[in-house]
Tab-separated table of N, CA, C and O in Angstrom:
chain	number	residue	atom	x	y	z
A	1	UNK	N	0.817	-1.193	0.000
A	1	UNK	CA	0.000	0.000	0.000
A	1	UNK	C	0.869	1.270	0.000
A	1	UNK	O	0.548	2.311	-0.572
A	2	UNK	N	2.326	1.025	0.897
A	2	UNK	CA	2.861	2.361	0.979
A	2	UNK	C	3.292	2.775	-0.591
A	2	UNK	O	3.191	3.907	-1.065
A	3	UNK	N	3.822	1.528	-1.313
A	3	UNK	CA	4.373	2.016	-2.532
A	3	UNK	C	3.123	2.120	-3.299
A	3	UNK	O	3.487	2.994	-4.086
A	4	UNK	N	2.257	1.932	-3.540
A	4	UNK	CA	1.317	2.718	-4.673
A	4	UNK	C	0.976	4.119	-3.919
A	4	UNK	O	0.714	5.160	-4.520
A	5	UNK	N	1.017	3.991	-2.643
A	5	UNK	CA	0.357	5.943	-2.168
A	5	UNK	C	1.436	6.780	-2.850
A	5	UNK	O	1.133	7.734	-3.566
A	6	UNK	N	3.518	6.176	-2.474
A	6	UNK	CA	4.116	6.765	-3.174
A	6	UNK	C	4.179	6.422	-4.992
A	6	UNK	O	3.999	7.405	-5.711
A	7	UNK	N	4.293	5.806	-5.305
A	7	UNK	CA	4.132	5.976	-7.122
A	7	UNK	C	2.953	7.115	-7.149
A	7	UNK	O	3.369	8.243	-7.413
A	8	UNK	N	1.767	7.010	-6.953
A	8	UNK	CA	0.708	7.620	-6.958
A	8	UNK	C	1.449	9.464	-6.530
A	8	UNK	O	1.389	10.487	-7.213
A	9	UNK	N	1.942	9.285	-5.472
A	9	UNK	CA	2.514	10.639	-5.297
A	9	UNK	C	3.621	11.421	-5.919
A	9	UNK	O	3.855	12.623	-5.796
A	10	UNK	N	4.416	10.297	-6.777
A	10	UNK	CA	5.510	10.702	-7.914
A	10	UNK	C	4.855	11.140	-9.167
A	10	UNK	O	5.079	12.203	-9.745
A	11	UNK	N	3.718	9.881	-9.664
A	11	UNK	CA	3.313	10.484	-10.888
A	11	UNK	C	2.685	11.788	-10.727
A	11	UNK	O	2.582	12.457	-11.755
A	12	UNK	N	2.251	12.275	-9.654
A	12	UNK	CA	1.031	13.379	-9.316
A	12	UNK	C	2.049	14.768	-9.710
A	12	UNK	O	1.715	15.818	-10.259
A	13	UNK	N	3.107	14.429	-9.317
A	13	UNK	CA	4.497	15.326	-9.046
A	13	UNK	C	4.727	15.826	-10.375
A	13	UNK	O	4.522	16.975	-10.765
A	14	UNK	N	5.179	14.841	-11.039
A	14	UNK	CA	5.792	14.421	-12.298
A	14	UNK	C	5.105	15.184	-13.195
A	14	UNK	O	5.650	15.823	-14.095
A	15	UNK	N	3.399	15.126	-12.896
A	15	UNK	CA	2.742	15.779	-14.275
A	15	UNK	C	2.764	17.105	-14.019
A	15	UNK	O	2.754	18.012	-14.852
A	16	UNK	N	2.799	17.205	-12.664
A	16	UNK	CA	2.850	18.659	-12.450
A	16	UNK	C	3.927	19.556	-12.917
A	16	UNK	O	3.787	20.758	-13.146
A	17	UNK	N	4.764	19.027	-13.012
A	17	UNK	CA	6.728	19.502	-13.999
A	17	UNK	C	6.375	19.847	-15.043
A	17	UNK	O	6.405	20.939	-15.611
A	18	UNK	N	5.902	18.545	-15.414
A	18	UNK	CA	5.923	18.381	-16.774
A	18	UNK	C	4.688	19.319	-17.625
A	18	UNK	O	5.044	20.237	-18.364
A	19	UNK	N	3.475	19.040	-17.468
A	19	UNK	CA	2.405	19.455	-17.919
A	19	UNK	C	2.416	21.330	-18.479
A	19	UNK	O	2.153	21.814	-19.580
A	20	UNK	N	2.808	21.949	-17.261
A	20	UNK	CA	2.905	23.873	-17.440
A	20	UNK	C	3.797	23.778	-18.876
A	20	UNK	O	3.563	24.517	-19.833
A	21	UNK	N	4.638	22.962	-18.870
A	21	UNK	CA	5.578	22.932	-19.905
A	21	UNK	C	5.004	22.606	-21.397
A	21	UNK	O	5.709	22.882	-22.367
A	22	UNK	N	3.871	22.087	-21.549
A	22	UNK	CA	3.011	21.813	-22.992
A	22	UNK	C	2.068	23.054	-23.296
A	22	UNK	O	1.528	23.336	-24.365
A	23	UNK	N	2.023	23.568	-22.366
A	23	UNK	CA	1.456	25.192	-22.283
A	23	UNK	C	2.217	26.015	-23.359
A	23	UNK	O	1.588	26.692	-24.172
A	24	UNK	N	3.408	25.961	-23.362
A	24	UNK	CA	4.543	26.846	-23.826
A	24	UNK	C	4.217	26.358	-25.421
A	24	UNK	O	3.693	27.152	-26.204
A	25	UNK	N	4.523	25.187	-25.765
A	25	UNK	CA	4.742	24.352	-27.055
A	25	UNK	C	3.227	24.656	-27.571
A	25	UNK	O	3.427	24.840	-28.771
A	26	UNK	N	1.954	24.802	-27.379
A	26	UNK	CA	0.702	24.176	-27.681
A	26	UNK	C	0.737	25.468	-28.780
A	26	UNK	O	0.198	25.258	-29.867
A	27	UNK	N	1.349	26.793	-28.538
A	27	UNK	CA	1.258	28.308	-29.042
A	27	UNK	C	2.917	27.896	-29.962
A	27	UNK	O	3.171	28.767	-30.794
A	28	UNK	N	3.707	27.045	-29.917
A	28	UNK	CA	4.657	26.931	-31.002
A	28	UNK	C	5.764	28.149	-30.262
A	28	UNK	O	6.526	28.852	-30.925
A	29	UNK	N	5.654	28.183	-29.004
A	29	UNK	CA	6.659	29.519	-28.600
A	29	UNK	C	7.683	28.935	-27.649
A	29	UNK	O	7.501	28.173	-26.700
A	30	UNK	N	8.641	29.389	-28.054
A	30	UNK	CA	10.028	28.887	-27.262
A	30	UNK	C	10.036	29.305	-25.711
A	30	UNK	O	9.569	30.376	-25.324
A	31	UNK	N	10.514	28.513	-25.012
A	31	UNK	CA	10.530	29.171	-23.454
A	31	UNK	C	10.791	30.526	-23.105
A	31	UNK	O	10.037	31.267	-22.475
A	32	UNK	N	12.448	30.918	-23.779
A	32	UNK	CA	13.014	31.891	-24.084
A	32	UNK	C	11.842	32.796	-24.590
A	32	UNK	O	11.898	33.930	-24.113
A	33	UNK	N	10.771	32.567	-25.459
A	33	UNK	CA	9.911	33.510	-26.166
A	33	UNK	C	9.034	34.076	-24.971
A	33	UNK	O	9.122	35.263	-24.655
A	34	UNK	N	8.266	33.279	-24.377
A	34	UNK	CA	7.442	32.863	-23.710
A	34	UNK	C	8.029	33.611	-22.050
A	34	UNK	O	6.985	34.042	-21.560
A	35	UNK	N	8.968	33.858	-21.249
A	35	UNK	CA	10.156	34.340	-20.221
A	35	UNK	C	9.773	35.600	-21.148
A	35	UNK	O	8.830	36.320	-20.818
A	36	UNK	N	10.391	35.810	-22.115
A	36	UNK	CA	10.244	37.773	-22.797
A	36	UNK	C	8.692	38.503	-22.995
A	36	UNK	O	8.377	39.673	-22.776
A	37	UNK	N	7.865	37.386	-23.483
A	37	UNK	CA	6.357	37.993	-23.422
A	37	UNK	C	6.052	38.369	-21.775
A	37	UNK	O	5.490	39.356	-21.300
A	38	UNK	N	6.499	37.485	-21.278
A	38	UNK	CA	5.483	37.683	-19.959
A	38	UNK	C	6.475	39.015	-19.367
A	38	UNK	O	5.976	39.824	-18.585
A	39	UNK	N	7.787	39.135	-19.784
A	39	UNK	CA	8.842	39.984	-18.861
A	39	UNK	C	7.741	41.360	-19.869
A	39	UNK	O	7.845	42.503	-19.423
A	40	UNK	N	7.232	41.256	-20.539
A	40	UNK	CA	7.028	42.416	-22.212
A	40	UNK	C	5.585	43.296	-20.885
A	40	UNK	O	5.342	44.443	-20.510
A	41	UNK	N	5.024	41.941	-20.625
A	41	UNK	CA	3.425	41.880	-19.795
A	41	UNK	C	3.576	42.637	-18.605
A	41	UNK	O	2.645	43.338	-18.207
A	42	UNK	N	4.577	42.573	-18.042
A	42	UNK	CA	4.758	42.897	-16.403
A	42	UNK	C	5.229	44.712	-16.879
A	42	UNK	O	4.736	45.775	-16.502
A	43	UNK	N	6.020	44.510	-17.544
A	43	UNK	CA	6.653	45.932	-18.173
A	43	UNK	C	5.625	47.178	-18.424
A	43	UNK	O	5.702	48.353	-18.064
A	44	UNK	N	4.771	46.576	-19.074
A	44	UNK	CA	3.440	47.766	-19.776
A	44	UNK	C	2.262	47.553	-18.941
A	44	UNK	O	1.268	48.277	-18.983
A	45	UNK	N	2.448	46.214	-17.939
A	45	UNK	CA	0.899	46.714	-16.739
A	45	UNK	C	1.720	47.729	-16.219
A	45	UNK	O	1.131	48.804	-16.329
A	46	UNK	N	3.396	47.914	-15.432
A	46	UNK	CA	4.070	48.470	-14.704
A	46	UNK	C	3.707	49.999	-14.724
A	46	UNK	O	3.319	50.807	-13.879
A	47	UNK	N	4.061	50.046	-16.318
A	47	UNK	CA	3.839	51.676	-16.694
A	47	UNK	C	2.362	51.957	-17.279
A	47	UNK	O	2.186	52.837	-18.122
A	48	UNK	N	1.223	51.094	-16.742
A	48	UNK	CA	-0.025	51.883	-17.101
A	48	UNK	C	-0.450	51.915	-15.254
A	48	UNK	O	-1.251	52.711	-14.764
A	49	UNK	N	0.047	51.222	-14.749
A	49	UNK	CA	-0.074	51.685	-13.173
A	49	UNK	C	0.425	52.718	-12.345
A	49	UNK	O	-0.014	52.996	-11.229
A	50	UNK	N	1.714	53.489	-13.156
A	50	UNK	CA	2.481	54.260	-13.251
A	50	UNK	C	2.323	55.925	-13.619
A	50	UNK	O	2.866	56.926	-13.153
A	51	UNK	N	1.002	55.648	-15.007
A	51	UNK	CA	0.380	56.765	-15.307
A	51	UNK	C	-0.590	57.170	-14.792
A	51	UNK	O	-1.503	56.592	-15.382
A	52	UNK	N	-1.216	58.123	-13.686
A	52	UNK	CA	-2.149	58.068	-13.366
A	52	UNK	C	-3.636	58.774	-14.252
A	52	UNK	O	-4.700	59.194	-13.797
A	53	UNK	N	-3.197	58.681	-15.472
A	53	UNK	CA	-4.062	59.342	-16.646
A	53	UNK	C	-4.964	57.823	-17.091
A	53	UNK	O	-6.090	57.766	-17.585
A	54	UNK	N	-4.328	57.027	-16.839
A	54	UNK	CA	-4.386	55.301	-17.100
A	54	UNK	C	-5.344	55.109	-15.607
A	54	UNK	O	-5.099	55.485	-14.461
A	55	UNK	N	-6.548	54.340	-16.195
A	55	UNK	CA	-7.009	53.317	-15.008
A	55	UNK	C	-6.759	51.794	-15.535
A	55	UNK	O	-7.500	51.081	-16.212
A	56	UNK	N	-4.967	51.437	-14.789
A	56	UNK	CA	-4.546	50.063	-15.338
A	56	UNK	C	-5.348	49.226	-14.665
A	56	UNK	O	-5.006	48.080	-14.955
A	57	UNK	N	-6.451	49.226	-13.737
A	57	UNK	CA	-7.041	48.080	-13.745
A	57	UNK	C	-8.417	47.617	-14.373
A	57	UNK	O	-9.136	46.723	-13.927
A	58	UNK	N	-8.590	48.204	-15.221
A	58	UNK	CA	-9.675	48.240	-16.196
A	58	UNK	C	-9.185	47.888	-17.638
A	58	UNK	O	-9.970	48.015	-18.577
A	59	UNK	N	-7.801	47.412	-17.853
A	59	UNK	CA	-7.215	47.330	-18.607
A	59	UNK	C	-6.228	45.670	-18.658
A	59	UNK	O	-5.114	45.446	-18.184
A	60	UNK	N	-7.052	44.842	-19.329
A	60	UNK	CA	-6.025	43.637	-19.536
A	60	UNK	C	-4.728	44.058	-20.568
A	60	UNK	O	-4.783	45.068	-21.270
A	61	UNK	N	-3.691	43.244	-20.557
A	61	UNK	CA	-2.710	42.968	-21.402
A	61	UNK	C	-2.073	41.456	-20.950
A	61	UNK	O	-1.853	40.821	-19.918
A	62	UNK	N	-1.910	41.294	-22.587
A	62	UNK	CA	-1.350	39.879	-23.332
A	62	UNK	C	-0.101	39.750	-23.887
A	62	UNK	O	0.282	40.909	-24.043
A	63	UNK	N	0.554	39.173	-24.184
A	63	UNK	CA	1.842	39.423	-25.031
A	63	UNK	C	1.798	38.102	-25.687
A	63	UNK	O	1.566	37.046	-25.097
A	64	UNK	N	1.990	38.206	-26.695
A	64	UNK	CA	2.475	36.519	-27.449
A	64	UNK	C	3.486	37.240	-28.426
A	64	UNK	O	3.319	38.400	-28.803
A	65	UNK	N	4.591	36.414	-28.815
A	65	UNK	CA	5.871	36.626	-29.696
A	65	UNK	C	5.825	38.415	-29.489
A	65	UNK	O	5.933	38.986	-30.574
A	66	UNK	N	5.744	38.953	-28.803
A	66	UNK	CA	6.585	40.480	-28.898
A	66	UNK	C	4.862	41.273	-29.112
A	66	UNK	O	4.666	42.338	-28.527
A	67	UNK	N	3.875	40.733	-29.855
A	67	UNK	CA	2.779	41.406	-29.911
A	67	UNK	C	2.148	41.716	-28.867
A	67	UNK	O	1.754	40.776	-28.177
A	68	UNK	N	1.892	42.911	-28.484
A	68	UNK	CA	0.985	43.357	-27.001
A	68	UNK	C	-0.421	43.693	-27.592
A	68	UNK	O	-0.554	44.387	-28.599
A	69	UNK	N	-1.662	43.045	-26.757
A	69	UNK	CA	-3.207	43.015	-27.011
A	69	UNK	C	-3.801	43.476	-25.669
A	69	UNK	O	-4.017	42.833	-24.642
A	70	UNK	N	-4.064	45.162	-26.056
A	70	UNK	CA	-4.836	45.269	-24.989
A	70	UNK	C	-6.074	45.560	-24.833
A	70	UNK	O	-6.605	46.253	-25.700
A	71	UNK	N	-6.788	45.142	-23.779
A	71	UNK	CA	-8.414	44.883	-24.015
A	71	UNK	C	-9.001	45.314	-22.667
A	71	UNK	O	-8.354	45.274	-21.620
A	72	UNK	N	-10.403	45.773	-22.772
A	72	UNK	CA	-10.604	46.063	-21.365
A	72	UNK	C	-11.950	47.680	-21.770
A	72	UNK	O	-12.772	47.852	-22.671
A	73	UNK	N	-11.498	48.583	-20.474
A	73	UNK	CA	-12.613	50.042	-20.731
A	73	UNK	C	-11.714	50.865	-20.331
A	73	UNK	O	-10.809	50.691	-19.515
A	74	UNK	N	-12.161	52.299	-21.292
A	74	UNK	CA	-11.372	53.383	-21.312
A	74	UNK	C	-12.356	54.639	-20.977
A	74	UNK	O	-13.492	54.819	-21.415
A	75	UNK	N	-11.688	55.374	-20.176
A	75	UNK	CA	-13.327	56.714	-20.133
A	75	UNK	C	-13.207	57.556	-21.184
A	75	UNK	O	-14.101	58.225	-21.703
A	76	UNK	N	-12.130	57.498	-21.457
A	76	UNK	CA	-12.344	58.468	-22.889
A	76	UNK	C	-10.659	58.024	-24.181
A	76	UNK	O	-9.682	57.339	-23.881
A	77	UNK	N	-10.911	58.658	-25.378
A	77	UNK	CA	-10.300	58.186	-26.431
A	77	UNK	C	-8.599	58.563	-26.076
A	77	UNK	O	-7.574	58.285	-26.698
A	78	UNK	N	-8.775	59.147	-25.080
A	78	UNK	CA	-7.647	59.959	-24.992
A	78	UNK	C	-6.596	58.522	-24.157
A	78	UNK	O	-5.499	58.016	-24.395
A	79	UNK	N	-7.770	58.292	-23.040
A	79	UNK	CA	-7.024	57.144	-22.062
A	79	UNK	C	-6.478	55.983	-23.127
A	79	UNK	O	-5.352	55.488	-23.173
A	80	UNK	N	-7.349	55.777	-23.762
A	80	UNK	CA	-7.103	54.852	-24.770
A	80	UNK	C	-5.690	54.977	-25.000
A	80	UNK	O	-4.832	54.218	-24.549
A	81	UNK	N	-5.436	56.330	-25.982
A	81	UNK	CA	-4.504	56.388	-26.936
A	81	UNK	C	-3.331	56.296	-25.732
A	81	UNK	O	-2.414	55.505	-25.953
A	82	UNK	N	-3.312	56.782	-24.926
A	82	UNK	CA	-2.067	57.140	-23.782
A	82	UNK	C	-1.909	55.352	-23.235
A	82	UNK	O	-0.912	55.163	-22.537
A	83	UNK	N	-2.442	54.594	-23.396
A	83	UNK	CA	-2.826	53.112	-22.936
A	83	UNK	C	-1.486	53.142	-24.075
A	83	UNK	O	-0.287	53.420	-24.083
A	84	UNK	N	-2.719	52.591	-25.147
A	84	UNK	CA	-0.837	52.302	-26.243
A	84	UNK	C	-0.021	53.052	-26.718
A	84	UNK	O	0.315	52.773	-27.869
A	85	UNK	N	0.530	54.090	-26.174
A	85	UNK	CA	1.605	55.094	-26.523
A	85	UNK	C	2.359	54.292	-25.474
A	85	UNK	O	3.461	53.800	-25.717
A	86	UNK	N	1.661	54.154	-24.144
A	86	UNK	CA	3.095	53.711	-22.959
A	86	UNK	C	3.223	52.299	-23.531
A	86	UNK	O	4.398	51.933	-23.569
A	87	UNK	N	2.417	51.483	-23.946
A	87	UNK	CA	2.897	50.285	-24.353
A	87	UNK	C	3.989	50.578	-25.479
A	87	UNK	O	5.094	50.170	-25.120
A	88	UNK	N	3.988	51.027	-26.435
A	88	UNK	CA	4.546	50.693	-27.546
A	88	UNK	C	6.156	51.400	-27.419
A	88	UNK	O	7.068	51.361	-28.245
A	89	UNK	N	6.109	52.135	-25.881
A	89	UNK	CA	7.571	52.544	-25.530
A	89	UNK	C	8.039	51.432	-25.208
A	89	UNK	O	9.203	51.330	-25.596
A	90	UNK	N	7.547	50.254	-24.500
A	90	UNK	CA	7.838	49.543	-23.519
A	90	UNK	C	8.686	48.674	-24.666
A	90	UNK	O	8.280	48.407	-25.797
A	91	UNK	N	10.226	48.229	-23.960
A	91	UNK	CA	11.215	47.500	-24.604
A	91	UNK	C	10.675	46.242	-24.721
A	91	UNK	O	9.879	45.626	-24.011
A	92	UNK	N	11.458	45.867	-26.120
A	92	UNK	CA	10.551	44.487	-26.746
A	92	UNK	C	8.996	44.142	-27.381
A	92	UNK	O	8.411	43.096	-27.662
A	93	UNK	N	8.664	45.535	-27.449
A	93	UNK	CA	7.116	45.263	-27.894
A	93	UNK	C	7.533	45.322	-29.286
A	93	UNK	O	8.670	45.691	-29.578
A	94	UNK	N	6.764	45.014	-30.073
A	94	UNK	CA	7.134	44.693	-31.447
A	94	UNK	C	5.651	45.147	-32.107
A	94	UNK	O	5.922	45.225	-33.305
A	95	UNK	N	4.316	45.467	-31.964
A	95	UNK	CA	3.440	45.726	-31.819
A	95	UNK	C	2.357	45.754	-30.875
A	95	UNK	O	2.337	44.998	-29.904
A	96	UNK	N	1.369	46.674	-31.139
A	96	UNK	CA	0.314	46.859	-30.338
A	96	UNK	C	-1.069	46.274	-30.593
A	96	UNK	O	-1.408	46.959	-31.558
A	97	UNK	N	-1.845	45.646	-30.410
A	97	UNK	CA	-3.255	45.689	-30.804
A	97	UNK	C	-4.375	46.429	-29.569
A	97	UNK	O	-4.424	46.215	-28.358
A	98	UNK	N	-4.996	47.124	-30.213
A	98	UNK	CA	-5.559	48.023	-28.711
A	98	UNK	C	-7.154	47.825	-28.972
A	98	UNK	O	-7.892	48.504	-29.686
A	99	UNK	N	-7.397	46.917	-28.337
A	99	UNK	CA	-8.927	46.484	-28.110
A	99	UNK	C	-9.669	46.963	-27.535
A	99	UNK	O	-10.821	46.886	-27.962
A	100	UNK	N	-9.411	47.728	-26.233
A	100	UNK	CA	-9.813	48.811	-25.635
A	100	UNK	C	-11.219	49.408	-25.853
A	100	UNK	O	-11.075	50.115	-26.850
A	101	UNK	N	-12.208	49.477	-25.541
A	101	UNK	CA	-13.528	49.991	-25.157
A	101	UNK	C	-13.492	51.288	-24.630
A	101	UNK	O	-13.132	51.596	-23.494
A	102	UNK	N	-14.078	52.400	-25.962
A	102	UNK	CA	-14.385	53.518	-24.623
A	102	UNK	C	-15.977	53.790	-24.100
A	102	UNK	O	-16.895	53.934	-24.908
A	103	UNK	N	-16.086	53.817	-23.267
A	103	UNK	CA	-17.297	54.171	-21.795
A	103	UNK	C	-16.981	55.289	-21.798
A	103	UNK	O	-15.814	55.661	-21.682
A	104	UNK	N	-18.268	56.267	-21.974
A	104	UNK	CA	-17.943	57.508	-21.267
A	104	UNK	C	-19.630	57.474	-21.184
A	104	UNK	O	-20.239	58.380	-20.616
């Protein structure tokens, strides 16, 4: 009994390693790619939390291969545009897509 609770507790382990890791591959993106999108992600929430012209929490962002997608509500066209102006400073962006909703 003890050794199937442990096998049972290795494989449980095991997929857990392993599995986050088919995440990466399923999008065809290298780890290395995948480490720079998310470093791309943290970068441009950083500096829309930063602006206080920006309400960054009304505001998702994505990154895949260098492309930033941001989506979410804006109170006016202006927040918008200032949304992807700070993104498209942000090092490593390679484009913007600005999905963005304005509410007013």
């Amino acid at each position: 009994m003890f050794l199937r609770t442990t096998l049972a507790a290795t494989l449980a382990a095991t997929a857990l390693i392993v599995l986050p890791g088919c995440a990466v591959t399923r999008d065809q993106q290298t780890v290395g790619a995948y480490i720079d999108d998310t470093a791309i992600t943290t970068a441009v929430k950083a500096k829309l939390v930063e602006d206080k012209s920006v309400d960054a929490a009304a505001i998702s962002v994505e990154t895949l291969n260098g492309t930033v997608m941001l989506s979410g509500f804006a109170k006016s066209a202006a927040e918008k545009n200032t949304a992807e102006s700070l993104t498209r400073d942000v090092k490593g962006v390679k484009a913007v897509k600005n999905g963005i909703t304005v509410r007013g």
